CSV table of C-alpha atoms in Angstrom, one decimal:
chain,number,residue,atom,x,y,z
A,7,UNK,CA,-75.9,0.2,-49.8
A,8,UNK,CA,-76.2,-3.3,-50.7
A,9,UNK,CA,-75.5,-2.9,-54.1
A,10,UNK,CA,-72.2,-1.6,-53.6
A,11,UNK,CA,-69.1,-3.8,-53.7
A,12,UNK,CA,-67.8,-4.5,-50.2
A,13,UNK,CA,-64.2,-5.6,-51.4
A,14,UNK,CA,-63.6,-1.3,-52.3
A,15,UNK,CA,-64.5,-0.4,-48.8
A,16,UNK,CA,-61.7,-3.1,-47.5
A,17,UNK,CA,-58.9,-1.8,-49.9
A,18,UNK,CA,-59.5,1.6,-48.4
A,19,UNK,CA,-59.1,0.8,-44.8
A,20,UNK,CA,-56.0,-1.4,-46.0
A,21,UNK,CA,-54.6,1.9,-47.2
A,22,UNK,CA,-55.5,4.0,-44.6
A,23,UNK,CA,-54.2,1.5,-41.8
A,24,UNK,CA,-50.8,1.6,-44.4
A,25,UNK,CA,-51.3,5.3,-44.2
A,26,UNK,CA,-51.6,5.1,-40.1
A,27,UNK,CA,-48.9,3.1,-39.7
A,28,UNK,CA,-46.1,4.1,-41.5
A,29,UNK,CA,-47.3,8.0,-40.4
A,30,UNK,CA,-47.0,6.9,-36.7
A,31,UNK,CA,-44.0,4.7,-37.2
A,32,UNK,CA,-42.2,8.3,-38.8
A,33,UNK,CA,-43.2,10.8,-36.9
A,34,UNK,CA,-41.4,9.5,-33.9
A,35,UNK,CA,-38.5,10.2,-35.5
A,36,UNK,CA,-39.1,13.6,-37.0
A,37,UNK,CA,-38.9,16.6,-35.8
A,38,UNK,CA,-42.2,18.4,-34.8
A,39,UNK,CA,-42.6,21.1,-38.0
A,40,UNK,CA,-41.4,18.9,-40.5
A,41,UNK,CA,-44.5,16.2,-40.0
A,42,UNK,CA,-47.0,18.5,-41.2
A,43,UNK,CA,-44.8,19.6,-44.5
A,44,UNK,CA,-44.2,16.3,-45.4
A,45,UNK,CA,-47.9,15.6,-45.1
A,46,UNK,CA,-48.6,17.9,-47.6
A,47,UNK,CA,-47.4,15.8,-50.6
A,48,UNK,CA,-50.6,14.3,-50.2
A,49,UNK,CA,-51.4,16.7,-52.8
A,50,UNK,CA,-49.0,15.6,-55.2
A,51,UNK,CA,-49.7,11.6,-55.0
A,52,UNK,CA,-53.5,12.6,-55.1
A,53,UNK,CA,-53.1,14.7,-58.3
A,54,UNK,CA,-51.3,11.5,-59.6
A,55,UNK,CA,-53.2,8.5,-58.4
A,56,UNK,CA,-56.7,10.6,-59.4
A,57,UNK,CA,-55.2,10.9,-63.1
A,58,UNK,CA,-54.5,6.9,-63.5
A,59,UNK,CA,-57.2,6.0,-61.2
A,60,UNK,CA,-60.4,8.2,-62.2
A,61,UNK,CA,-58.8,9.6,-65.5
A,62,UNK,CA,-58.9,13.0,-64.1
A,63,UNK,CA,-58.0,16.0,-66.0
A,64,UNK,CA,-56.1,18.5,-64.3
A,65,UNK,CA,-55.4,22.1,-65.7
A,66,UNK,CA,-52.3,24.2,-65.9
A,67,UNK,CA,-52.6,26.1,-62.7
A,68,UNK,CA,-53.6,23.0,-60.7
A,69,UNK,CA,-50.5,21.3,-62.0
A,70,UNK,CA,-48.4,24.0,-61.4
A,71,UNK,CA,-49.6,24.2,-57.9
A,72,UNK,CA,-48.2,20.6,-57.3
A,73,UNK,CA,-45.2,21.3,-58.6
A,74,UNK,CA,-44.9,24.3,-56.1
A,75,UNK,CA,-46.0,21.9,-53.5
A,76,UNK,CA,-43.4,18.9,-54.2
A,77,UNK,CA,-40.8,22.1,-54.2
A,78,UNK,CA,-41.8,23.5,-51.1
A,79,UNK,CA,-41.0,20.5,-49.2
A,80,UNK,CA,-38.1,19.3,-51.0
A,81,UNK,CA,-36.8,23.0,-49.9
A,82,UNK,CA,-37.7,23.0,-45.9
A,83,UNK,CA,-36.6,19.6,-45.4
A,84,UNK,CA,-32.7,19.1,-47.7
A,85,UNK,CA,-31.7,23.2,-47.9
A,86,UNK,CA,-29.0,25.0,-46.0
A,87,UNK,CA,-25.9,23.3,-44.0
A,88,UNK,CA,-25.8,20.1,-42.4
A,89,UNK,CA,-26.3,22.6,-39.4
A,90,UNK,CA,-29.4,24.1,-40.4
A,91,UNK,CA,-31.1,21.4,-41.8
A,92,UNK,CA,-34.5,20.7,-40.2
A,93,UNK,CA,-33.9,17.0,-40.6
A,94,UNK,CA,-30.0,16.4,-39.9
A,95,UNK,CA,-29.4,13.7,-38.2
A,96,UNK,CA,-32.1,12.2,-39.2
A,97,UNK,CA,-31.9,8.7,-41.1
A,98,UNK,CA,-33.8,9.4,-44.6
A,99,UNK,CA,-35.9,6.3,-43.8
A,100,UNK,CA,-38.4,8.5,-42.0
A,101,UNK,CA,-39.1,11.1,-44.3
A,102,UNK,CA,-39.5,9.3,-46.9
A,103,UNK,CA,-42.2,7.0,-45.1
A,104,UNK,CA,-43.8,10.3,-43.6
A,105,UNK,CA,-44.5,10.5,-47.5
A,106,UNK,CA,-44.9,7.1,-48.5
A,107,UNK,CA,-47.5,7.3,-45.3
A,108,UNK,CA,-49.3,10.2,-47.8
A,109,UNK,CA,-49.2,7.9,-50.8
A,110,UNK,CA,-51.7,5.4,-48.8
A,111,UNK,CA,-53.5,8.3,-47.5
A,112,UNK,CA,-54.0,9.8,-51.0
A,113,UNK,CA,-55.0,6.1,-52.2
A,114,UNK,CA,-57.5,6.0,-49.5
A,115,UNK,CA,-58.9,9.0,-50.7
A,116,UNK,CA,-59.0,7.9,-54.5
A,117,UNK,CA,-61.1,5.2,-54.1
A,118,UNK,CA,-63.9,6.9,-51.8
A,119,UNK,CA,-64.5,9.1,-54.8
A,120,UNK,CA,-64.7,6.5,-56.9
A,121,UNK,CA,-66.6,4.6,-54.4
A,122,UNK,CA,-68.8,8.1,-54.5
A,123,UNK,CA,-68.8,8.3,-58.8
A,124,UNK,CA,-69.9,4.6,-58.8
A,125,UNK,CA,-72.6,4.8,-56.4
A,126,UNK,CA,-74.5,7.5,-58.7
A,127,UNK,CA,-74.7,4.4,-61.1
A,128,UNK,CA,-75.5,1.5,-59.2
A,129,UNK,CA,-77.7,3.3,-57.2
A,130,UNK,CA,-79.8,5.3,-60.2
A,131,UNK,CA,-78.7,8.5,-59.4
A,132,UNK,CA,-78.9,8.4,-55.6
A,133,UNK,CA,-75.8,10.2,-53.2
A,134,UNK,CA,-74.1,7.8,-50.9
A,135,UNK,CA,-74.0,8.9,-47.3
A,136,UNK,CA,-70.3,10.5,-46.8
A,137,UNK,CA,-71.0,8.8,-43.2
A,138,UNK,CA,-71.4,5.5,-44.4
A,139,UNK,CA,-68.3,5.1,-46.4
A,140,UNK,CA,-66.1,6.9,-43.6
A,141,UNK,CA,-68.1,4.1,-41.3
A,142,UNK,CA,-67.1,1.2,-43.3
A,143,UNK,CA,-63.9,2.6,-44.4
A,144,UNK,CA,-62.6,3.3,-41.0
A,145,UNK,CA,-64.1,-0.3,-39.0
A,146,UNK,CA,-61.7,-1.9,-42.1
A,147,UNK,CA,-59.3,0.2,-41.2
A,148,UNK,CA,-59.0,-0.4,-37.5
A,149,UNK,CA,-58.9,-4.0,-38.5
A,150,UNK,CA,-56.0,-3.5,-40.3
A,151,UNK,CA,-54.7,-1.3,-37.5
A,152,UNK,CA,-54.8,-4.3,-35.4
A,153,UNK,CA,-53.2,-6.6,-37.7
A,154,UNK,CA,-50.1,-4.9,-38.2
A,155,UNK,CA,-49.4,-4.0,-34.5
A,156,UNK,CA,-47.4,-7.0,-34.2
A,157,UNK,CA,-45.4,-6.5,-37.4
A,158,UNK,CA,-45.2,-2.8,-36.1
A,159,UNK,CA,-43.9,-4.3,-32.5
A,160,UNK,CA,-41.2,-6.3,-34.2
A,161,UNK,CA,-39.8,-3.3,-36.1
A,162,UNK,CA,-39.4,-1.1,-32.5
A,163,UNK,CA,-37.6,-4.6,-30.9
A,164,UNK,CA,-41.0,-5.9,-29.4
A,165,UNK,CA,-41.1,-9.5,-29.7
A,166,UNK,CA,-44.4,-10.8,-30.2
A,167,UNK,CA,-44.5,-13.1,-27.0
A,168,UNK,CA,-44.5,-9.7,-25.0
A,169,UNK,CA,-46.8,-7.6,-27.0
A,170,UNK,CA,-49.7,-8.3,-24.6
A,171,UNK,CA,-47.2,-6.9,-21.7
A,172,UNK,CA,-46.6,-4.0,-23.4
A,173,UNK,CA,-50.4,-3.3,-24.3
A,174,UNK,CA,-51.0,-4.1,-20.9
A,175,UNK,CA,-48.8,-1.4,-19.5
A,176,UNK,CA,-49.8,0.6,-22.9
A,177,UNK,CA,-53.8,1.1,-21.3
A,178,UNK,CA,-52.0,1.5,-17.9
A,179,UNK,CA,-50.0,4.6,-19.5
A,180,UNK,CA,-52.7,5.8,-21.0
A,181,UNK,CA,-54.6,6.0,-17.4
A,182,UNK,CA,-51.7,7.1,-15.9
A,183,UNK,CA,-52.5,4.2,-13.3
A,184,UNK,CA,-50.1,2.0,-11.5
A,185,UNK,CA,-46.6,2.5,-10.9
A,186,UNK,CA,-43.5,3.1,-13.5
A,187,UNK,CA,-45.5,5.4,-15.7
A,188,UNK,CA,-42.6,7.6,-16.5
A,189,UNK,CA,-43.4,9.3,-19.8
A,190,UNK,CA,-47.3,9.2,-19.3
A,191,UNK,CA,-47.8,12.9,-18.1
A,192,UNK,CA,-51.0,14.4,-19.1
A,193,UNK,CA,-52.7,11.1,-19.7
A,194,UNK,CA,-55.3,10.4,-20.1
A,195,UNK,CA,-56.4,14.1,-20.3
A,196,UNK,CA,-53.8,15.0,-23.4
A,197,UNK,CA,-55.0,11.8,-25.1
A,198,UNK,CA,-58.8,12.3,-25.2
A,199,UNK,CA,-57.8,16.0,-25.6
A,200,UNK,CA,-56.6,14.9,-29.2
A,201,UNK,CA,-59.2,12.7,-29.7
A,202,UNK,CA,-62.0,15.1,-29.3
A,203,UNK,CA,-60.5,18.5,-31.1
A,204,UNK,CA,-59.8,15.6,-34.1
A,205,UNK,CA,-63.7,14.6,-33.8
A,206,UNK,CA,-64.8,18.4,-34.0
A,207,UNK,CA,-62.3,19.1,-36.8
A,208,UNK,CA,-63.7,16.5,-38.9
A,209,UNK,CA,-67.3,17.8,-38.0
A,210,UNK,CA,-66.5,21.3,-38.6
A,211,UNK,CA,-64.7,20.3,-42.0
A,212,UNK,CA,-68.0,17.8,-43.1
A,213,UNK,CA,-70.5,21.3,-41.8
A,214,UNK,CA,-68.5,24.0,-44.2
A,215,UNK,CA,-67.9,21.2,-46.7
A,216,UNK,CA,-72.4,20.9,-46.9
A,217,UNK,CA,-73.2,25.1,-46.7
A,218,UNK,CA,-70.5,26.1,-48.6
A,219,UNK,CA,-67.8,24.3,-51.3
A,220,UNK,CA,-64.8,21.9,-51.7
A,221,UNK,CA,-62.6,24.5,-52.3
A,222,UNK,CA,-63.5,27.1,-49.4
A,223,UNK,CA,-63.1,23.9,-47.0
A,224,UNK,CA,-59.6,23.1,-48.5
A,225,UNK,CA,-58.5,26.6,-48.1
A,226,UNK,CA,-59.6,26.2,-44.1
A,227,UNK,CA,-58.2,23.4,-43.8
A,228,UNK,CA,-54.4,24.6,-45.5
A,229,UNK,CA,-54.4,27.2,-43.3
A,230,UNK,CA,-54.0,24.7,-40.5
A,231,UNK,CA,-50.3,24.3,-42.2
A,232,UNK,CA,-48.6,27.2,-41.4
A,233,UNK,CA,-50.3,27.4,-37.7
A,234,UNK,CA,-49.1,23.8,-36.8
A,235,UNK,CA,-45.8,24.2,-38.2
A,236,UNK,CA,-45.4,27.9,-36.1
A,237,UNK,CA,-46.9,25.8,-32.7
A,238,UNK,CA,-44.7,22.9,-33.4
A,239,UNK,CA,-41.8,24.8,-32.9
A,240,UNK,CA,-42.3,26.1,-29.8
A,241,UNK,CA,-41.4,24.6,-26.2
A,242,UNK,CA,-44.6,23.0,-25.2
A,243,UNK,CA,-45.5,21.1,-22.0
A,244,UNK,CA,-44.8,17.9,-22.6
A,245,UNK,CA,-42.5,18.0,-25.6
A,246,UNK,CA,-38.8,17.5,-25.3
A,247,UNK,CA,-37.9,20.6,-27.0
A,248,UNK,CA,-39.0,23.1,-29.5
A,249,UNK,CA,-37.5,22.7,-32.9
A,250,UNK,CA,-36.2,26.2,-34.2
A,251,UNK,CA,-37.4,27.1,-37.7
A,252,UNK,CA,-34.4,28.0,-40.3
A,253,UNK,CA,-34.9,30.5,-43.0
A,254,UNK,CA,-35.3,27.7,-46.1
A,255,UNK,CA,-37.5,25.8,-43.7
A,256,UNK,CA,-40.0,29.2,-43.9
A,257,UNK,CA,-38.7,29.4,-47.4
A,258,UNK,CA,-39.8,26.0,-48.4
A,259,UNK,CA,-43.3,26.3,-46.0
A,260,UNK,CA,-44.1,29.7,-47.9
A,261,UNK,CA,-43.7,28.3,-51.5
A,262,UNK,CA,-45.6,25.2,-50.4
A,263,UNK,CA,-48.2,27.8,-48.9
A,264,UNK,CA,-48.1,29.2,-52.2
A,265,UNK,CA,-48.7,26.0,-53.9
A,266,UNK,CA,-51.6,25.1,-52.0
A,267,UNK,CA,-53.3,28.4,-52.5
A,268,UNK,CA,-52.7,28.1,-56.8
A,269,UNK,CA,-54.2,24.2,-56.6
A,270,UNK,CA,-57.2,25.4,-54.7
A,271,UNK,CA,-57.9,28.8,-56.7
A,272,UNK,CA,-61.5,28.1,-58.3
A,273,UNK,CA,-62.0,27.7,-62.1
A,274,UNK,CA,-62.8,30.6,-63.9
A,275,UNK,CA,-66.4,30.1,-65.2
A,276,UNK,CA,-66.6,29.6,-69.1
A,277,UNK,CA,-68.9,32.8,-70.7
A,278,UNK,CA,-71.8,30.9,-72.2
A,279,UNK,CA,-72.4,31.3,-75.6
């Protein structure tokens, strides 16, 4: 571990705090389905950043897929009337940094492989723990996390003078203590809810990802898509209102569907001579 340059494991949390923020900043604005969409050019910027970064060859099919991807949202979120767009009245700020937040994501994700490709080098032939890059990566990351939340405060009005007021009655929300909580309903059960089911997806993910493949774990994890975008949708507890689901926003979320499902086909195996 020593032997591996700390500097890499700081440009990833700077990316995946870039990543956080600007995701958190735009999905308050956007309606519920159309966060998980957007998310999915992740894809794309991966397939690009891995070709200039790593020098990654991608084939026909795989490229294709992207394409289908990059369609597939462009479809759900711009088709139809002003009327039946999933994002009118939106401002296109927020889209835009829902997939800018993907770029830093994608970035993030970059640079562990390499971090992963290099290590087999430096340290003569040995794996690096997948725990101890995530570690690093995500301590840097919270660190970032924290440095931007007042730059973040200033952009919602906050000025910086009151920022420890509104962390302050931030914790108190999140307790659901004191008075003037309006808005805090289901905290802090809702809350640690998320926290925990986003603790045993990433276990689940790592425990499929060790007994079976990449590929098989993607395909789980895509199919995640479809079901969040469907629950999105409806009136929850605690959610305003349920966004209802036009026909080119299931156009666009079945050709992306379709996209994801072509990138993520395996290889055919080459018949050995």
């Amino acid at each position: 571990m020593l032997a591996i340059p700390k500097m890499r494991f700081v440009l990833i949390g700077f990316l995946e705090a870039l990543g956080v923020a600007a995701g958190m900043s735009a999905a308050a604005m956007l309606p519920g389905p159309a966060i998980p969409i957007l998310s999915q050019t992740f894809l794309v910027w991966q397939l690009l950043l891995s070709t200039i970064v790593l020098d990654a060859r991608y084939s026909f099919r795989q490229i294709v897929g992207c394409l289908l991807v990059a369609t597939g949202v462009v479809v759900a979120v711009s088709s139809g009337s002003d009327g039946d767009q999933m994002l009118s009245g939106v401002e296109f700020l927020w889209p835009a940094l829902m997939i800018a937040s993907s770029a830093f994501q994608a970035g993030g994700s970059i640079l562990k492989e390499f971090v992963f490709v290099d290590a087999a080098t430096r340290l003569k032939g040995k794996s690096l723990d997948i725990f101890v890059v995530n570690s690093f990566g995500s301590a840097f990351q919270a660190l970032f996390v924290l440095f931007f939340l007042p730059f973040l405060s200033n952009m919602k009005g906050i000025p910086f003078s009151q920022l420890p007021q509104y962390l302050k009655s931030g914790a108190a929300c999140f307790l659901n203590i004191g008075v003037g909580t309006i808005g805090c309903e289901g905290a802090p059960l809702l809350p640690l809810l998320y926290v925990t089911n986003n603790i045993a997806f990433n276990i689940a993910v790592l425990s499929l990802l060790k007994i079976s493949s990449a590929v098989v774990a993607s395909l789980v994890v895509m199919v995640s898509v479809p079901i969040a975008i469907y629950i999105l949708s409806l009136p929850l507890p605690y959610l305003v209102e349920g966004a209802s689901l036009t026909p080119f926003f299931l156009l666009g979320s079945t050709i992306l569907m379709a996209g994801l499902i072509l990138y993520n086909l395996p290889q055919p195996s080459k018949p050995r001579s």
